[in-house]
Amino acid sequence: MNREKLVDAIEEVLTPVDEALDEELRKHLERTICNEVSQLFSTARHYDNGRVNSSSAKAAYNIVKPVLDDCIDRLMSRKS
């Protein structure tokens, strides 16, 4: 088997492996991002409720607050 045919054979085998790895990476990143966003909102909620008063909780709240304001503004504008 010459080198070109060997490379073609390896590419044929690796293509489905690459696709499977991409799908697994995507799933992992999705779970990780969901967890991080959930934690961010949870920390912001605890700060807003007065349960936690740390600088990291305040920073989380400051990140989340504009998102919340935008969502609330959109919801309220639908009612008008």
Tab-separated table of N, CA and C in Angstrom, residues 1-75:
chain	number	residue	atom	x	y	z
A	1	MET	N	0.861	-1.171	0.000
A	1	MET	CA	0.000	0.000	0.000
A	1	MET	C	0.904	1.229	0.000
A	2	ASN	N	0.643	2.122	-0.953
A	2	ASN	CA	1.493	3.306	-0.981
A	2	ASN	C	1.006	4.338	0.029
A	3	ARG	N	1.800	5.335	0.211
A	3	ARG	CA	1.535	6.329	1.252
A	3	ARG	C	0.204	7.051	1.039
A	4	GLU	N	-0.103	7.411	-0.190
A	4	GLU	CA	-1.339	8.133	-0.479
A	4	GLU	C	-2.567	7.291	-0.126
A	5	LYS	N	-2.532	6.018	-0.461
A	5	LYS	CA	-3.651	5.140	-0.139
A	5	LYS	C	-3.767	4.953	1.378
A	6	LEU	N	-2.647	4.892	2.069
A	6	LEU	CA	-2.655	4.757	3.518
A	6	LEU	C	-3.271	5.996	4.171
A	7	VAL	N	-2.885	7.158	3.687
A	7	VAL	CA	-3.440	8.402	4.219
A	7	VAL	C	-4.941	8.460	3.960
A	8	ASP	N	-5.373	8.063	2.764
A	8	ASP	CA	-6.801	8.046	2.449
A	8	ASP	C	-7.561	7.097	3.376
A	9	ALA	N	-6.979	5.933	3.638
A	9	ALA	CA	-7.618	4.955	4.518
A	9	ALA	C	-7.727	5.500	5.945
A	10	ILE	N	-6.686	6.133	6.411
A	10	ILE	CA	-6.694	6.701	7.766
A	10	ILE	C	-7.720	7.826	7.854
A	11	GLU	N	-7.776	8.679	6.837
A	11	GLU	CA	-8.768	9.765	6.837
A	11	GLU	C	-10.186	9.209	6.855
A	12	GLU	N	-10.414	8.121	6.138
A	12	GLU	CA	-11.736	7.507	6.108
A	12	GLU	C	-12.126	6.969	7.483
A	13	VAL	N	-11.153	6.416	8.184
A	13	VAL	CA	-11.416	5.887	9.520
A	13	VAL	C	-11.587	7.015	10.527
A	14	LEU	N	-10.804	8.055	10.408
A	14	LEU	CA	-10.817	9.126	11.398
A	14	LEU	C	-11.986	10.097	11.246
A	15	THR	N	-12.573	10.187	10.077
A	15	THR	CA	-13.686	11.126	9.882
A	15	THR	C	-14.835	10.861	10.854
A	16	PRO	N	-15.337	9.620	10.971
A	16	PRO	CA	-16.412	9.402	11.953
A	16	PRO	C	-15.950	9.606	13.396
A	17	VAL	N	-14.684	9.333	13.656
A	17	VAL	CA	-14.139	9.544	15.000
A	17	VAL	C	-14.134	11.039	15.306
A	18	ASP	N	-13.699	11.848	14.349
A	18	ASP	CA	-13.706	13.307	14.523
A	18	ASP	C	-15.126	13.821	14.761
A	19	GLU	N	-16.077	13.310	14.007
A	19	GLU	CA	-17.458	13.741	14.164
A	19	GLU	C	-17.991	13.364	15.547
A	20	ALA	N	-17.670	12.161	16.010
A	20	ALA	CA	-18.104	11.723	17.340
A	20	ALA	C	-17.461	12.579	18.427
A	21	LEU	N	-16.179	12.884	18.256
A	21	LEU	CA	-15.493	13.733	19.231
A	21	LEU	C	-16.085	15.137	19.262
A	22	ASP	N	-16.403	15.669	18.094
A	22	ASP	CA	-17.027	17.000	18.036
A	22	ASP	C	-18.357	16.996	18.771
A	23	GLU	N	-19.149	15.946	18.574
A	23	GLU	CA	-20.443	15.853	19.248
A	23	GLU	C	-20.268	15.748	20.760
A	24	GLU	N	-19.315	14.949	21.212
A	24	GLU	CA	-19.051	14.818	22.647
A	24	GLU	C	-18.546	16.127	23.239
A	25	LEU	N	-17.667	16.802	22.515
A	25	LEU	CA	-17.167	18.096	22.982
A	25	LEU	C	-18.308	19.094	23.088
A	26	ARG	N	-19.178	19.103	22.098
A	26	ARG	CA	-20.317	20.012	22.114
A	26	ARG	C	-21.208	19.745	23.329
A	27	LYS	N	-21.504	18.465	23.597
A	27	LYS	CA	-22.326	18.108	24.751
A	27	LYS	C	-21.656	18.541	26.055
A	28	HIS	N	-20.355	18.296	26.145
A	28	HIS	CA	-19.615	18.676	27.355
A	28	HIS	C	-19.644	20.194	27.560
A	29	LEU	N	-19.387	20.931	26.493
A	29	LEU	CA	-19.395	22.391	26.598
A	29	LEU	C	-20.782	22.911	26.959
A	30	GLU	N	-21.804	22.307	26.384
A	30	GLU	CA	-23.174	22.722	26.703
A	30	GLU	C	-23.475	22.520	28.184
A	31	ARG	N	-23.117	21.355	28.708
A	31	ARG	CA	-23.349	21.085	30.135
A	31	ARG	C	-22.546	22.044	31.006
A	32	THR	N	-21.301	22.258	30.648
A	32	THR	CA	-20.428	23.141	31.426
A	32	THR	C	-20.957	24.570	31.434
A	33	ILE	N	-21.348	25.061	30.276
A	33	ILE	CA	-21.868	26.428	30.190
A	33	ILE	C	-23.168	26.551	30.971
A	34	CYS	N	-24.052	25.575	30.834
A	34	CYS	CA	-25.312	25.606	31.603
A	34	CYS	C	-25.035	25.638	33.102
A	35	ASN	N	-24.105	24.815	33.548
A	35	ASN	CA	-23.769	24.789	34.969
A	35	ASN	C	-23.201	26.125	35.436
A	36	GLU	N	-22.313	26.705	34.649
A	36	GLU	CA	-21.696	27.974	35.029
A	36	GLU	C	-22.719	29.100	35.052
A	37	VAL	N	-23.595	29.152	34.061
A	37	VAL	CA	-24.628	30.193	34.019
A	37	VAL	C	-25.598	30.006	35.179
A	38	SER	N	-25.951	28.759	35.448
A	38	SER	CA	-26.842	28.470	36.575
A	38	SER	C	-26.221	28.937	37.888
A	39	GLN	N	-24.961	28.649	38.065
A	39	GLN	CA	-24.267	29.066	39.283
A	39	GLN	C	-24.198	30.591	39.389
A	40	LEU	N	-23.953	31.239	38.268
A	40	LEU	CA	-23.893	32.703	38.245
A	40	LEU	C	-25.237	33.301	38.676
A	41	PHE	N	-26.322	32.802	38.101
A	41	PHE	CA	-27.647	33.309	38.456
A	41	PHE	C	-28.001	32.972	39.897
A	42	SER	N	-27.623	31.800	40.347
A	42	SER	CA	-27.899	31.408	41.729
A	42	SER	C	-27.171	32.327	42.712
A	43	THR	N	-25.908	32.602	42.436
A	43	THR	CA	-25.128	33.496	43.292
A	43	THR	C	-25.737	34.895	43.288
A	44	ALA	N	-26.148	35.360	42.116
A	44	ALA	CA	-26.782	36.679	42.013
A	44	ALA	C	-28.086	36.703	42.799
A	45	ARG	N	-28.859	35.631	42.736
A	45	ARG	CA	-30.122	35.562	43.479
A	45	ARG	C	-29.862	35.642	44.980
A	46	HIS	N	-28.846	34.918	45.450
A	46	HIS	CA	-28.530	34.953	46.881
A	46	HIS	C	-28.088	36.347	47.319
A	47	TYR	N	-27.367	37.041	46.444
A	47	TYR	CA	-26.950	38.411	46.760
A	47	TYR	C	-28.180	39.324	46.818
A	48	ASP	N	-29.065	39.180	45.834
A	48	ASP	CA	-30.257	40.016	45.768
A	48	ASP	C	-31.190	39.761	46.953
A	49	ASN	N	-31.232	38.521	47.419
A	49	ASN	CA	-32.072	38.182	48.574
A	49	ASN	C	-31.421	38.569	49.900
A	50	GLY	N	-30.186	39.040	49.861
A	50	GLY	CA	-29.492	39.444	51.074
A	50	GLY	C	-28.850	38.291	51.833
A	51	ARG	N	-28.845	37.111	51.253
A	51	ARG	CA	-28.242	35.954	51.928
A	51	ARG	C	-26.716	35.986	51.896
A	52	VAL	N	-26.185	36.506	50.799
A	52	VAL	CA	-24.729	36.539	50.625
A	52	VAL	C	-24.337	37.973	50.323
A	53	ASN	N	-23.294	38.453	50.975
A	53	ASN	CA	-22.860	39.824	50.762
A	53	ASN	C	-21.355	39.868	50.520
A	54	SER	N	-20.894	39.053	49.586
A	54	SER	CA	-19.469	39.042	49.268
A	54	SER	C	-19.240	39.810	47.968
A	55	SER	N	-17.990	40.128	47.705
A	55	SER	CA	-17.677	40.860	46.472
A	55	SER	C	-17.939	39.997	45.241
A	56	SER	N	-17.737	38.683	45.350
A	56	SER	CA	-17.995	37.815	44.195
A	56	SER	C	-19.499	37.705	43.931
A	57	ALA	N	-20.309	37.709	44.998
A	57	ALA	CA	-21.761	37.674	44.822
A	57	ALA	C	-22.250	38.973	44.197
A	58	LYS	N	-21.685	40.080	44.632
A	58	LYS	CA	-22.050	41.377	44.064
A	58	LYS	C	-21.653	41.439	42.587
A	59	ALA	N	-20.477	40.905	42.259
A	59	ALA	CA	-20.030	40.878	40.865
A	59	ALA	C	-20.975	40.020	40.021
A	60	ALA	N	-21.402	38.879	40.552
A	60	ALA	CA	-22.357	38.024	39.837
A	60	ALA	C	-23.658	38.781	39.595
A	61	TYR	N	-24.135	39.464	40.603
A	61	TYR	CA	-25.369	40.243	40.481
A	61	TYR	C	-25.213	41.338	39.419
A	62	ASN	N	-24.090	42.015	39.424
A	62	ASN	CA	-23.852	43.081	38.447
A	62	ASN	C	-23.797	42.549	37.014
A	63	ILE	N	-23.351	41.320	36.842
A	63	ILE	CA	-23.337	40.700	35.514
A	63	ILE	C	-24.753	40.319	35.098
A	64	VAL	N	-25.518	39.766	36.022
A	64	VAL	CA	-26.853	39.254	35.733
A	64	VAL	C	-27.889	40.376	35.615
A	65	LYS	N	-27.736	41.432	36.364
A	65	LYS	CA	-28.736	42.502	36.438
A	65	LYS	C	-29.139	43.058	35.076
A	66	PRO	N	-28.218	43.397	34.167
A	66	PRO	CA	-28.641	43.911	32.855
A	66	PRO	C	-29.458	42.894	32.056
A	67	VAL	N	-29.135	41.638	32.192
A	67	VAL	CA	-29.890	40.586	31.499
A	67	VAL	C	-31.311	40.540	32.049
A	68	LEU	N	-31.418	40.573	33.365
A	68	LEU	CA	-32.736	40.565	33.997
A	68	LEU	C	-33.545	41.793	33.600
A	69	ASP	N	-32.903	42.959	33.636
A	69	ASP	CA	-33.587	44.193	33.264
A	69	ASP	C	-34.120	44.115	31.835
A	70	ASP	N	-33.305	43.594	30.931
A	70	ASP	CA	-33.720	43.465	29.538
A	70	ASP	C	-34.915	42.516	29.414
A	71	CYS	N	-34.859	41.384	30.081
A	71	CYS	CA	-35.969	40.423	30.049
A	71	CYS	C	-37.244	41.032	30.615
A	72	ILE	N	-37.118	41.714	31.742
A	72	ILE	CA	-38.287	42.338	32.380
A	72	ILE	C	-38.864	43.434	31.492
A	73	ASP	N	-38.002	44.249	30.911
A	73	ASP	CA	-38.469	45.304	30.011
A	73	ASP	C	-39.224	44.718	28.820
A	74	ARG	N	-38.717	43.648	28.265
A	74	ARG	CA	-39.398	43.008	27.121
A	74	ARG	C	-40.752	42.447	27.543
A	75	LEU	N	-40.786	41.804	28.700
A	75	LEU	CA	-42.056	41.252	29.169
A	75	LEU	C	-43.070	42.352	29.431
